[in-house]
XYZ file of C-alpha atoms in Angstrom:
782
model
C -119.988 68.011 -81.628
C -120.236 66.681 -78.097
C -122.867 63.957 -78.377
C -123.800 63.473 -82.035
C -126.082 60.508 -81.410
C -128.514 62.250 -79.097
C -130.271 64.519 -81.577
C -133.860 63.365 -81.121
C -136.881 64.487 -83.109
C -140.628 64.326 -82.666
C -143.369 63.647 -85.157
C -144.770 66.693 -86.944
C -141.670 68.888 -86.694
C -140.651 70.644 -89.889
C -137.327 69.764 -91.425
C -136.916 66.644 -89.324
C -134.121 64.228 -90.197
C -135.267 60.637 -90.402
C -133.458 57.683 -88.879
C -132.085 55.512 -91.675
C -132.388 52.335 -89.603
C -135.649 52.840 -87.741
C -138.803 52.017 -89.690
C -141.255 54.925 -89.532
C -144.464 55.811 -91.325
C -144.502 58.064 -94.350
C -147.025 60.431 -92.788
C -147.726 61.058 -89.108
C -151.070 59.668 -87.958
C -153.710 62.096 -86.761
C -153.926 60.467 -83.335
C -150.877 59.265 -81.448
C -150.845 57.180 -78.296
C -147.863 59.194 -77.107
C -145.135 61.455 -78.422
C -142.901 59.154 -80.383
C -139.354 59.998 -79.416
C -137.353 56.775 -79.750
C -135.604 57.663 -82.961
C -132.213 59.261 -83.504
C -129.975 60.462 -86.271
C -127.030 58.284 -87.195
C -124.337 60.940 -86.935
C -120.837 60.385 -85.632
C -117.404 61.952 -85.878
C -115.311 59.910 -88.303
C -111.821 61.352 -88.505
C -112.616 65.012 -87.940
C -115.851 65.068 -89.902
C -119.444 64.529 -88.810
C -120.624 61.664 -91.000
C -123.745 59.651 -91.609
C -123.537 56.229 -89.940
C -125.222 52.973 -90.913
C -125.124 49.462 -89.518
C -123.592 46.417 -91.180
C -125.406 43.334 -92.466
C -123.710 40.573 -90.495
C -126.861 38.436 -90.628
C -127.071 35.900 -93.460
C -129.824 37.007 -95.826
C -131.581 33.685 -96.493
C -133.742 34.480 -99.497
C -134.532 32.166 -102.397
C -131.488 33.279 -104.385
C -129.131 32.604 -101.490
C -130.610 29.179 -100.856
C -130.299 28.240 -104.519
C -126.726 29.529 -104.685
C -125.801 27.602 -101.533
C -127.384 24.364 -102.776
C -125.776 24.636 -106.194
C -122.214 25.060 -104.897
C -120.008 22.146 -105.833
C -117.461 20.555 -103.544
C -114.693 22.327 -105.471
C -116.325 25.728 -104.877
C -116.636 25.034 -101.155
C -112.958 24.104 -101.023
C -112.104 27.260 -102.963
C -113.964 29.325 -100.363
C -112.127 27.687 -97.439
C -108.798 27.869 -99.270
C -109.246 31.573 -100.003
C -109.944 32.303 -96.333
C -106.568 30.873 -95.359
C -104.760 32.474 -98.298
C -106.128 35.902 -97.363
C -105.163 35.352 -93.716
C -101.639 34.494 -94.934
C -101.411 37.617 -97.107
C -102.728 39.838 -94.296
C -100.027 38.575 -91.938
C -97.320 38.798 -94.580
C -98.105 42.379 -95.623
C -98.593 43.569 -92.044
C -95.202 42.166 -91.035
C -93.432 43.735 -94.026
C -95.065 47.153 -93.567
C -94.399 47.142 -89.807
C -90.733 46.383 -90.474
C -90.443 49.163 -93.052
C -92.115 51.624 -90.663
C -89.639 50.695 -87.926
C -86.743 50.907 -90.365
C -87.763 54.400 -91.468
C -88.377 55.660 -87.918
C -85.095 54.273 -86.574
C -83.039 55.821 -89.358
C -84.787 59.211 -89.489
C -84.838 59.650 -85.708
C -81.345 58.188 -85.419
C -79.719 60.637 -87.834
C -81.582 63.516 -86.188
C -80.395 62.568 -82.694
C -76.813 61.976 -83.841
C -76.716 65.450 -85.376
C -78.092 66.995 -82.177
C -75.507 65.131 -80.072
C -72.774 66.519 -82.317
C -74.024 70.091 -81.822
C -74.115 69.630 -78.035
C -70.654 68.062 -77.941
C -69.322 71.112 -79.761
C -71.214 73.335 -77.255
C -73.365 74.812 -80.035
C -76.456 74.385 -77.901
C -78.674 77.002 -79.529
C -77.910 75.732 -83.027
C -78.693 72.233 -81.790
C -82.004 73.486 -80.416
C -82.923 75.117 -83.727
C -81.980 71.972 -85.643
C -83.882 69.700 -83.243
C -87.007 71.878 -83.222
C -86.927 72.510 -86.958
C -86.559 68.827 -87.820
C -89.383 67.861 -85.485
C -91.560 70.654 -86.854
C -90.971 69.544 -90.459
C -91.760 65.904 -89.666
C -94.912 66.875 -87.748
C -96.043 69.170 -90.565
C -95.499 66.345 -93.069
C -97.653 63.937 -91.032
C -100.331 66.511 -90.229
C -100.682 67.786 -93.816
C -101.150 64.229 -95.041
C -103.923 63.642 -92.519
C -105.654 67.012 -92.871
C -105.605 67.173 -96.666
C -105.866 63.578 -97.827
C -107.269 61.242 -95.129
C -108.749 62.763 -91.945
C -109.813 59.267 -90.861
C -106.122 58.348 -90.485
C -105.814 60.554 -87.379
C -105.615 58.845 -84.002
C -105.093 55.144 -83.340
C -108.113 53.789 -85.238
C -108.790 51.130 -82.585
C -112.139 52.621 -81.401
C -113.408 52.626 -84.986
C -112.299 48.995 -85.421
C -114.185 48.096 -82.233
C -117.263 49.829 -83.627
C -116.959 48.089 -87.005
C -116.674 44.650 -85.445
C -119.652 45.595 -83.250
C -121.736 46.204 -86.393
C -121.216 49.926 -87.137
C -120.119 50.934 -90.627
C -117.534 53.716 -90.275
C -117.151 55.445 -93.677
C -113.711 55.779 -95.317
C -111.924 54.125 -92.395
C -110.375 51.285 -94.416
C -109.684 52.839 -97.808
C -106.415 52.908 -99.731
C -105.830 56.612 -99.012
C -106.299 55.999 -95.276
C -103.795 53.130 -95.391
C -101.134 55.148 -97.226
C -101.522 58.206 -95.002
C -101.472 56.005 -91.893
C -98.152 54.462 -92.932
C -96.301 57.652 -93.860
C -98.030 59.752 -91.192
C -96.928 57.312 -88.484
C -93.339 57.507 -89.726
C -93.381 61.304 -89.617
C -95.165 61.665 -86.266
C -93.084 59.104 -84.362
C -89.813 60.310 -85.893
C -90.727 63.852 -84.794
C -90.378 62.780 -81.161
C -94.052 63.359 -80.320
C -95.374 61.518 -77.287
C -97.197 58.856 -79.243
C -96.575 55.350 -80.479
C -96.899 53.411 -83.697
C -98.741 50.495 -82.046
C -102.287 51.809 -82.468
C -101.693 52.839 -86.103
C -100.251 49.377 -86.838
C -103.536 47.828 -85.669
C -105.411 50.151 -88.042
C -102.962 49.395 -90.853
C -103.571 45.659 -90.428
C -107.337 46.227 -90.527
C -107.050 48.378 -93.675
C -104.981 45.714 -95.437
C -107.525 43.050 -94.510
C -110.470 45.130 -95.712
C -108.839 46.008 -99.033
C -107.880 42.380 -99.659
C -111.389 41.196 -98.805
C -113.027 43.517 -101.322
C -110.409 42.953 -104.026
C -108.624 46.312 -103.742
C -109.643 49.989 -103.651
C -113.146 50.973 -104.733
C -112.060 52.291 -108.137
C -109.629 49.461 -108.963
C -111.200 46.285 -107.663
C -110.020 42.914 -108.895
C -112.920 41.134 -110.602
C -111.614 37.677 -109.773
C -114.526 35.272 -109.547
C -113.172 33.664 -106.380
C -113.377 37.044 -104.639
C -117.175 37.056 -104.961
C -117.360 34.824 -101.893
C -116.049 37.682 -99.721
C -118.308 40.424 -101.047
C -120.249 40.559 -97.789
C -119.903 42.184 -94.383
C -119.711 38.879 -92.541
C -116.481 37.593 -94.145
C -114.958 41.071 -94.190
C -115.514 41.227 -90.433
C -113.429 38.055 -89.966
C -110.632 39.437 -92.140
C -110.511 42.734 -90.254
C -110.287 40.778 -86.994
C -107.243 38.949 -88.408
C -105.782 42.287 -89.486
C -106.221 43.844 -86.032
C -104.561 40.859 -84.338
C -101.692 41.002 -86.860
C -101.193 44.702 -86.132
C -100.789 44.102 -82.398
C -98.432 41.223 -83.096
C -96.331 43.431 -85.384
C -96.223 46.215 -82.774
C -95.116 44.070 -79.828
C -93.837 40.887 -81.549
C -96.488 39.102 -79.539
C -98.496 36.522 -81.551
C -100.527 35.142 -78.642
C -101.046 38.644 -77.276
C -102.339 39.787 -80.669
C -104.926 37.020 -80.801
C -106.041 37.700 -77.233
C -106.187 41.448 -77.902
C -108.570 40.839 -80.796
C -110.647 38.517 -78.625
C -110.725 40.661 -75.481
C -110.700 44.219 -76.770
C -111.953 44.658 -80.340
C -114.042 41.648 -81.408
C -117.722 41.406 -80.498
C -118.352 38.091 -82.243
C -115.950 35.134 -82.015
C -115.753 31.451 -82.917
C -113.119 28.730 -82.950
C -112.504 28.845 -86.721
C -111.734 32.562 -86.459
C -109.344 31.827 -83.591
C -107.311 29.501 -85.806
C -107.097 32.013 -88.666
C -106.068 34.936 -86.445
C -103.396 32.755 -84.851
C -102.175 31.778 -88.319
C -101.953 35.453 -89.353
C -99.983 36.425 -86.242
C -97.649 33.444 -86.725
C -96.867 34.689 -90.240
C -96.163 38.183 -88.843
C -93.680 36.781 -86.315
C -91.849 34.815 -89.004
C -91.541 37.951 -91.153
C -90.300 40.057 -88.228
C -87.750 37.447 -87.213
C -86.441 37.215 -90.788
C -85.955 40.976 -91.016
C -84.341 41.117 -87.574
C -81.810 38.483 -88.606
C -81.066 40.372 -91.802
C -80.837 43.827 -90.184
C -78.992 42.677 -87.063
C -75.650 42.736 -88.888
C -76.031 46.387 -89.861
C -77.567 45.933 -93.305
C -80.417 48.326 -92.538
C -78.551 51.454 -91.463
C -79.215 52.354 -87.851
C -81.985 49.788 -87.684
C -81.410 46.654 -85.656
C -80.943 47.984 -82.152
C -84.465 49.319 -81.721
C -87.989 49.129 -82.957
C -88.556 45.402 -83.086
C -86.163 44.354 -80.319
C -87.899 43.167 -77.166
C -87.587 44.975 -73.853
C -85.687 41.983 -72.524
C -85.549 41.567 -68.739
C -84.942 37.819 -68.794
C -81.440 38.175 -67.347
C -82.879 39.019 -63.903
C -83.786 36.223 -61.522
C -87.192 37.071 -60.105
C -87.410 36.134 -56.450
C -90.009 37.545 -54.095
C -91.576 36.799 -50.739
C -94.771 37.734 -48.913
C -93.642 41.272 -48.106
C -93.186 41.996 -51.808
C -96.945 41.745 -52.283
C -97.376 45.096 -50.510
C -95.581 47.226 -53.154
C -97.195 45.118 -55.898
C -100.652 45.925 -54.519
C -99.683 49.588 -54.172
C -98.580 49.701 -57.808
C -101.905 48.164 -58.841
C -103.923 50.720 -56.882
C -101.826 53.638 -58.162
C -102.201 52.365 -61.724
C -105.984 52.168 -61.403
C -106.282 55.654 -59.905
C -103.850 57.320 -62.313
C -105.322 55.444 -65.285
C -108.855 56.641 -64.528
C -107.548 60.175 -63.874
C -105.711 60.090 -67.205
C -108.928 59.007 -68.948
C -110.866 61.826 -67.278
C -108.359 64.526 -68.229
C -107.927 63.185 -71.767
C -111.698 63.296 -72.198
C -111.681 67.007 -71.340
C -108.760 67.703 -73.677
C -110.397 65.862 -76.584
C -113.583 67.895 -76.159
C -111.531 71.083 -76.451
C -109.696 69.704 -79.482
C -113.026 68.902 -81.142
C -113.958 72.574 -80.885
C -110.624 73.577 -82.425
C -110.896 71.003 -85.226
C -114.327 72.306 -86.189
C -112.748 75.616 -87.244
C -111.069 74.124 -90.296
C -107.907 72.620 -91.684
C -105.673 75.533 -90.757
C -106.513 75.259 -87.076
C -105.844 71.516 -87.078
C -102.432 72.045 -88.631
C -101.545 74.900 -86.270
C -102.540 72.796 -83.274
C -100.227 69.987 -84.388
C -97.341 72.375 -84.959
C -97.851 74.068 -81.577
C -97.733 70.704 -79.811
C -94.583 69.812 -81.748
C -92.814 73.022 -80.701
C -93.784 72.555 -77.049
C -92.598 68.936 -77.148
C -89.264 69.902 -78.701
C -88.662 72.606 -76.093
C -89.344 70.172 -73.240
C -87.252 67.320 -74.654
C -84.273 69.489 -75.565
C -84.077 71.935 -72.664
C -84.995 69.929 -69.556
C -81.823 67.749 -69.482
C -79.744 70.933 -69.089
C -81.324 71.524 -65.662
C -80.280 68.228 -64.024
C -76.932 67.388 -62.517
C -74.512 65.032 -64.190
C -73.971 61.640 -62.580
C -70.612 59.841 -62.423
C -70.293 56.610 -64.361
C -70.041 53.351 -62.475
C -66.344 52.375 -62.419
C -67.298 48.768 -63.137
C -68.707 49.753 -66.540
C -66.382 49.888 -69.572
C -65.616 53.280 -71.126
C -67.577 52.314 -74.251
C -70.767 51.813 -72.202
C -70.605 54.959 -70.066
C -70.856 57.631 -71.209
C -72.227 57.239 -74.752
C -72.763 59.814 -77.489
C -74.563 57.597 -79.981
C -78.241 57.283 -80.695
C -78.728 54.501 -78.138
C -77.340 53.678 -74.729
C -78.339 53.954 -71.086
C -75.722 56.550 -70.164
C -75.884 59.571 -72.481
C -73.053 62.039 -72.007
C -75.059 64.981 -73.416
C -73.503 68.134 -71.863
C -71.515 66.313 -69.136
C -67.704 66.037 -68.873
C -65.822 62.803 -69.504
C -66.737 60.037 -67.062
C -70.197 61.505 -66.347
C -73.629 61.025 -67.919
C -76.987 62.806 -67.975
C -79.720 60.393 -66.833
C -82.604 62.579 -68.012
C -81.071 62.913 -71.474
C -80.903 59.097 -71.616
C -84.709 59.134 -71.452
C -85.582 62.273 -73.436
C -82.924 62.403 -76.191
C -83.824 59.070 -77.710
C -86.689 57.334 -79.459
C -89.657 56.213 -77.379
C -88.692 52.559 -77.861
C -85.174 53.199 -76.564
C -86.561 55.235 -73.661
C -88.657 52.257 -72.592
C -85.647 49.968 -72.994
C -83.528 52.269 -70.836
C -86.066 52.661 -68.049
C -86.727 48.892 -68.072
C -82.991 48.212 -67.662
C -82.225 45.815 -64.836
C -79.362 45.528 -62.351
C -78.881 49.332 -62.518
C -80.182 50.547 -59.126
C -78.267 53.862 -59.218
C -78.698 54.707 -62.906
C -81.561 57.210 -62.526
C -82.010 59.942 -59.947
C -85.487 60.270 -58.358
C -85.760 63.911 -59.442
C -85.064 62.964 -63.057
C -87.737 60.265 -62.937
C -90.228 62.728 -61.428
C -89.486 65.275 -64.175
C -89.770 62.564 -66.820
C -93.095 61.365 -65.398
C -94.552 64.884 -65.197
C -93.420 65.860 -68.686
C -94.799 62.724 -70.308
C -98.105 63.074 -68.461
C -98.522 66.565 -69.922
C -97.277 65.599 -73.373
C -99.456 62.483 -73.400
C -102.562 64.561 -72.687
C -101.926 67.287 -75.265
C -100.498 65.104 -78.061
C -103.293 62.557 -78.416
C -106.049 64.143 -80.470
C -103.988 66.227 -82.881
C -104.278 65.560 -86.613
C -101.594 62.858 -86.895
C -101.681 59.048 -86.610
C -101.073 58.284 -82.955
C -101.146 55.401 -80.520
C -101.723 55.295 -76.791
C -99.745 52.195 -75.864
C -96.243 53.636 -75.717
C -97.049 56.943 -73.930
C -98.880 55.022 -71.212
C -95.997 52.531 -70.916
C -93.534 55.414 -70.471
C -95.628 57.101 -67.773
C -96.285 53.862 -65.909
C -92.684 52.705 -66.023
C -91.528 56.030 -64.496
C -93.659 55.819 -61.359
C -93.038 52.065 -61.153
C -89.274 52.651 -61.000
C -89.783 55.447 -58.463
C -91.707 53.091 -56.219
C -88.990 50.476 -56.711
C -86.391 52.980 -55.545
C -88.482 53.842 -52.483
C -88.970 50.154 -51.626
C -85.349 49.239 -52.373
C -84.283 48.182 -48.839
C -87.508 46.224 -48.244
C -87.906 44.171 -51.420
C -85.964 41.748 -53.598
C -87.636 42.821 -56.834
C -85.356 44.662 -59.261
C -86.137 48.307 -60.115
C -86.408 47.408 -63.791
C -89.116 44.878 -62.947
C -90.922 47.556 -60.939
C -90.894 49.648 -64.123
C -92.518 46.781 -66.025
C -95.194 46.398 -63.339
C -95.844 50.140 -63.313
C -96.320 50.201 -67.087
C -98.683 47.218 -66.922
C -100.699 48.785 -64.098
C -101.250 52.091 -65.893
C -102.256 50.353 -69.120
C -104.768 48.214 -67.228
C -106.026 51.281 -65.347
C -106.584 53.222 -68.567
C -107.433 50.582 -71.214
C -109.003 48.025 -68.820
C -107.411 45.004 -70.477
C -106.155 42.062 -68.437
C -105.560 38.738 -70.201
C -104.181 40.094 -73.478
C -102.117 42.721 -71.679
C -100.601 40.095 -69.386
C -99.505 37.941 -72.322
C -98.217 40.948 -74.290
C -95.985 41.998 -71.398
C -94.706 38.479 -70.874
C -93.826 38.133 -74.563
C -92.434 41.661 -74.606
C -90.110 41.237 -71.625
C -89.260 37.551 -72.180
C -89.602 36.708 -68.476
C -92.264 34.178 -67.479
C -91.352 34.517 -63.808
C -93.206 37.844 -63.799
C -96.518 36.088 -64.482
C -97.986 35.852 -60.916
C -97.295 39.430 -59.871
C -98.224 40.816 -63.315
C -101.610 39.085 -63.091
C -102.173 40.517 -59.620
C -101.242 44.052 -60.699
C -103.513 43.923 -63.758
C -106.512 42.636 -61.815
C -106.153 45.288 -59.101
C -105.626 48.139 -61.597
C -108.616 47.204 -63.720
C -110.878 46.815 -60.675
C -109.854 50.200 -59.264
C -110.176 51.912 -62.653
C -113.646 50.468 -63.313
C -114.844 52.077 -60.077
C -114.259 55.561 -61.549
C -114.941 55.677 -65.312
C -114.992 53.577 -68.516
C -111.916 52.598 -70.507
C -110.224 55.141 -72.733
C -111.522 53.468 -75.900
C -115.120 53.577 -74.638
C -114.679 57.275 -73.874
C -113.438 57.904 -77.418
C -116.355 55.904 -78.845
C -118.753 58.093 -76.877
C -117.036 61.312 -77.974
C -117.203 60.287 -81.613
C -120.867 59.368 -81.258
C -120.444 55.818 -82.560
C -123.504 53.693 -81.593
C -121.583 50.942 -79.808
C -123.627 48.259 -78.018
C -122.126 47.274 -74.679
C -121.935 43.672 -73.578
C -123.829 44.287 -70.325
C -127.315 45.844 -70.429
C -128.392 48.282 -67.753
C -130.368 46.779 -64.829
C -133.456 48.905 -65.551
C -133.676 47.365 -69.048
C -135.064 44.172 -67.497
C -138.225 46.008 -66.433
C -138.903 47.368 -69.936
C -140.346 45.280 -72.785
C -139.702 45.567 -76.496
C -143.424 46.265 -76.999
C -142.999 49.453 -74.977
C -140.063 50.425 -77.167
C -142.156 49.793 -80.261
C -144.938 51.922 -78.761
C -142.452 54.793 -78.389
C -141.726 54.651 -82.121
C -143.765 55.398 -85.201
C -145.771 52.485 -86.627
C -143.754 50.171 -88.811
C -143.960 50.359 -92.619
C -144.720 47.032 -94.286
C -144.731 45.969 -97.915
C -146.905 43.352 -99.578
C -145.416 40.208 -101.048
C -146.448 41.397 -104.506
C -146.146 45.162 -104.299
C -146.876 47.970 -106.726
C -143.837 49.779 -108.147
C -145.263 53.183 -107.220
C -145.546 52.117 -103.572
C -141.916 50.917 -103.492
C -140.694 54.164 -105.057
C -142.752 56.209 -102.603
C -141.360 54.318 -99.609
C -137.755 54.601 -100.797
C -138.035 58.302 -101.626
C -139.753 59.329 -98.397
C -137.751 57.230 -95.931
C -134.101 56.429 -95.377
C -134.327 53.248 -93.322
C -132.880 49.983 -94.597
C -135.310 47.181 -93.786
C -139.014 46.583 -94.526
C -141.125 43.668 -93.261
C -142.935 41.851 -96.049
C -146.494 40.846 -95.097
C -148.969 38.822 -97.163
C -152.600 39.686 -96.513
C -155.469 37.252 -96.887
C -153.357 34.119 -97.133
C -154.849 30.684 -96.712
C -154.172 29.990 -93.022
C -153.153 26.674 -91.473
C -155.807 24.617 -89.742
C -157.084 26.275 -86.593
C -156.497 29.893 -87.602
C -159.319 32.210 -88.712
C -159.762 33.198 -92.358
C -158.148 36.445 -93.460
C -155.031 35.934 -91.395
C -151.875 37.762 -92.452
C -148.475 36.122 -92.871
C -145.078 37.608 -92.013
C -143.043 36.439 -94.989
C -139.786 38.061 -93.850
C -137.804 41.278 -94.291
C -136.372 42.847 -97.440
C -133.409 45.216 -97.522
C -133.413 48.647 -99.086
C -130.452 47.736 -101.321
C -132.432 44.836 -102.796
C -135.419 47.063 -103.551
C -133.144 49.514 -105.350
C -131.629 46.580 -107.277
C -135.131 45.549 -108.395
C -135.835 49.052 -109.686
C -132.448 49.265 -111.426
C -132.987 45.922 -113.174
C -136.606 46.875 -113.921
C -137.837 43.445 -112.894
C -141.520 44.407 -113.176
C -144.714 42.424 -113.768
C -147.710 43.668 -115.704
C -150.135 41.679 -113.564
C -150.208 40.998 -109.845
C -148.860 37.466 -109.464
C -146.118 35.408 -107.851
C -143.162 34.470 -110.008
C -141.543 31.106 -110.588
C -138.074 30.287 -109.240
C -136.424 30.385 -112.659
C -137.716 33.884 -113.403
C -135.753 35.591 -110.616
C -132.588 33.565 -111.285
C -132.727 34.686 -114.901
C -132.358 38.334 -113.857
C -130.508 38.309 -110.511
C -127.456 36.609 -109.103
C -126.135 36.591 -105.560
C -123.410 39.007 -106.740
C -126.077 41.517 -107.809
C -127.642 41.442 -104.355
C -124.275 41.907 -102.655
C -123.699 45.272 -104.338
C -124.152 48.346 -102.150
C -123.990 52.088 -102.654
C -126.745 52.633 -105.227
C -129.407 55.223 -104.327
C -133.018 55.629 -105.307
C -132.193 59.045 -106.825
C -130.050 57.280 -109.438
C -132.951 55.113 -110.629
C -135.323 56.275 -113.378
C -138.867 54.839 -113.362
C -141.378 55.849 -116.034
C -145.031 56.646 -115.423
C -146.160 53.418 -117.087
C -143.784 51.369 -114.937
C -145.276 52.903 -111.798
C -148.467 50.901 -112.374
C -146.618 47.597 -112.627
C -145.899 45.102 -109.835
C -142.890 43.476 -108.213
C -142.824 40.043 -106.602
C -140.734 40.544 -103.452
C -140.952 36.933 -102.245
C -137.760 35.620 -103.929
C -135.666 38.515 -102.537
C -137.062 38.492 -99.002
C -135.086 37.090 -96.095
C -137.553 34.480 -94.902
C -135.730 33.753 -91.630
C -135.389 37.101 -89.833
C -134.795 37.148 -86.104
C -138.114 37.761 -84.375
C -138.919 38.217 -80.699
C -142.175 38.269 -78.772
C -143.469 41.640 -77.667
C -143.176 40.531 -74.040
C -139.378 40.105 -74.256
C -137.344 42.387 -71.990
C -135.102 45.018 -73.555
C -132.108 43.512 -71.721
C -132.563 40.139 -73.443
C -133.209 41.818 -76.777
C -129.980 43.799 -76.478
C -127.922 40.701 -75.629
C -129.410 38.807 -78.595
C -128.957 41.754 -80.960
C -125.289 42.178 -80.033
C -124.381 38.487 -79.845
C -125.779 37.576 -83.258
C -124.704 40.821 -84.948
C -128.129 41.918 -86.135
C -129.183 44.990 -88.045
C -132.941 44.564 -87.634
C -135.006 42.692 -85.078
C -138.727 42.168 -85.713
C -141.219 42.265 -82.838
C -144.212 39.941 -83.263
C -147.424 39.901 -81.198
C -147.970 37.366 -78.465
C -151.463 36.659 -79.766
C -152.370 36.548 -83.458
C -155.718 38.277 -83.986
C -157.712 38.736 -87.187
C -157.060 42.080 -88.822
C -153.980 42.744 -86.680
C -150.568 43.127 -88.316
C -148.199 40.225 -87.649
C -145.461 42.795 -86.916
C -145.643 44.981 -83.822
C -142.469 46.898 -84.600
C -138.866 46.709 -85.658
C -135.817 47.383 -83.484
C -132.461 48.679 -84.673
C -129.151 49.422 -83.008
C -130.106 52.991 -82.116
C -133.273 51.839 -80.367
C -131.240 49.749 -77.901
C -128.763 52.448 -76.853
C -129.264 53.317 -73.194
C -129.224 57.108 -73.557
C -131.781 56.988 -76.389
C -134.161 54.851 -74.325
C -133.797 57.116 -71.289
C -134.602 60.182 -73.391
C -137.707 58.414 -74.708
C -138.850 57.409 -71.208
C -138.463 60.408 -68.864
C -139.824 58.477 -65.863
C -137.030 55.915 -66.018
C -134.497 58.673 -66.588
C -135.597 60.598 -63.498
C -135.508 57.429 -61.366
C -131.972 56.613 -62.514
C -130.848 60.147 -61.777
C -132.371 59.867 -58.323
C -130.471 56.629 -57.656
C -127.186 58.200 -58.755
C -127.884 61.235 -56.572
C -128.411 59.030 -53.533
């Protein structure tokens, strides 16, 4: 499905699918001012399945029950709420650190034993048997990861970062943070990374942290939730959003051992809404992760964890090199930045094409997904195993001890592979190792003659191809490490070319190349700069790293969006960008409302039959509540109508489930609603109108909607520009925005229309206004 969010419908068509957010009439009017086209279906690809998408309720629903609950909270309950926020942040960091360590431990040992066995086969010149063992082991590990994803949790495929961005932007992505997704993400990452596929565990760790935070916030999985009374405070989308932000930051910290980088990643890349209190909690979570990682590293460093201890969580340390540079060194730094921006945008473009092809393959069923994963695994194994046989052996540096060159173990810069004594295979040092060790080897400093240019070119070409075909298969995968490997290869090549003209070490050129390609593809700057500084443990790289990142991002932005924005678009997730289009300033929200069907309103005291009719014939989630014939304030004409607020669909279903009906049409007292409802009742979601049974006699009764109505909805004047409306909608995290008239006239509804997330998406507006669309196309053509 190429663009799931652009399936528009017009009034009067048979079999139309209604927009669950947009508020439309039950029947089409006989006369329309224009064809009403500004309404879309909430469909997006979640995992490998086209799913129904809804928005999240980040806005505080200030109805009478909420106000009473807030006023009645004691000081002890407020302290409990604050205390639980910090306790949950602590647990999120603790669990993320432990799980990240166990994932690294498993990967290091599984991949380590596999590579040691292959090295033994090659040493004994049983090359074909070694190939069969290497390919078979990788195929089994890939099949294990892919079967888990395909059969048990399709949403665990990929990195999960685009879906986290969408969630924190206000889009509810179904089944993305469940217990099954978490389990499959953990074991699938172990299998996929151990299989030698060109992917990393960094993206999955971010998703794992978010899953842990979501499960803790809701008290556990859906079927086994903890009914602890303190947990009721977090039974809302707003607090769960904060927890998932902490989880995402903890995941980045666990992946790179970078606490400040994790916080800045959450701020710069995934979070839409931020405040100082959230900053403190995310920093606290990442600090806990670092403490856990350091404790395990101390314990495993002495060999208590098998092969673990020399990889995985060890930094790519380049602190031993003294960084000195002069004015002439700025030229290769600028060149690296430009190359990173160009190659990063080219990588995004090609990956976009590959993912569209993979979507077509995935639509054919589970078998095709599994076969695609296995085919990629076989191709990867053939490349990694066979290519080192085609390069020449290099003699070891006489200054190095015999134990350092050559090596036959799992790690080491100078792998002997198929070479005689005293020689090493430089390409095998990069391909016959884990991805973490490959980065460590190519980042190695004070080794100007370690790698041959041809080997680096082969390595760069192979990982470009593998990076393009691996991302998108049905396994948990991350983009960080493949991009680092590609960038470090061309960075070291440029360092070799500039060797006589620069003082910068080749290993530092590798670091700059990796940073430039990540900035050119992901378009991050501040967080990426801090991550690389914490990763390499060399603050002297700060000035040139900043320059490279700024140049790469600027060049990349000139060609296409970031890779995560491309994935969001492919999946059809209705993500609101931070910057509105320029033409949105010439369009008003009244014109948007005119392009939609008239809004449905409910009376303050409404008949049960009317509520049932509205819920059964529409799927949208918010209804303005309007009181007709109220006594107006001084100066307004008699018969004026009052906009009391907006009521949510879930609250209307709760009223019908509780059967809170009145025999006569009247307003209720405060105590009457508190006798039947609590704030916990209104926080429940998931009930449908089809599950509610209403008798014929009950249909003639009434419901007082006033106590359940949010009396402080966000309203805007009809003259407001769409650009301002979009900025407000995104900044506050709204689900509905009411449009009110500029002039209040007798007999005119106090609500002009209602805007939702889908109404503010640029491509939906352009499809509703062909004139603007043709003008924009003309500008792009010129």
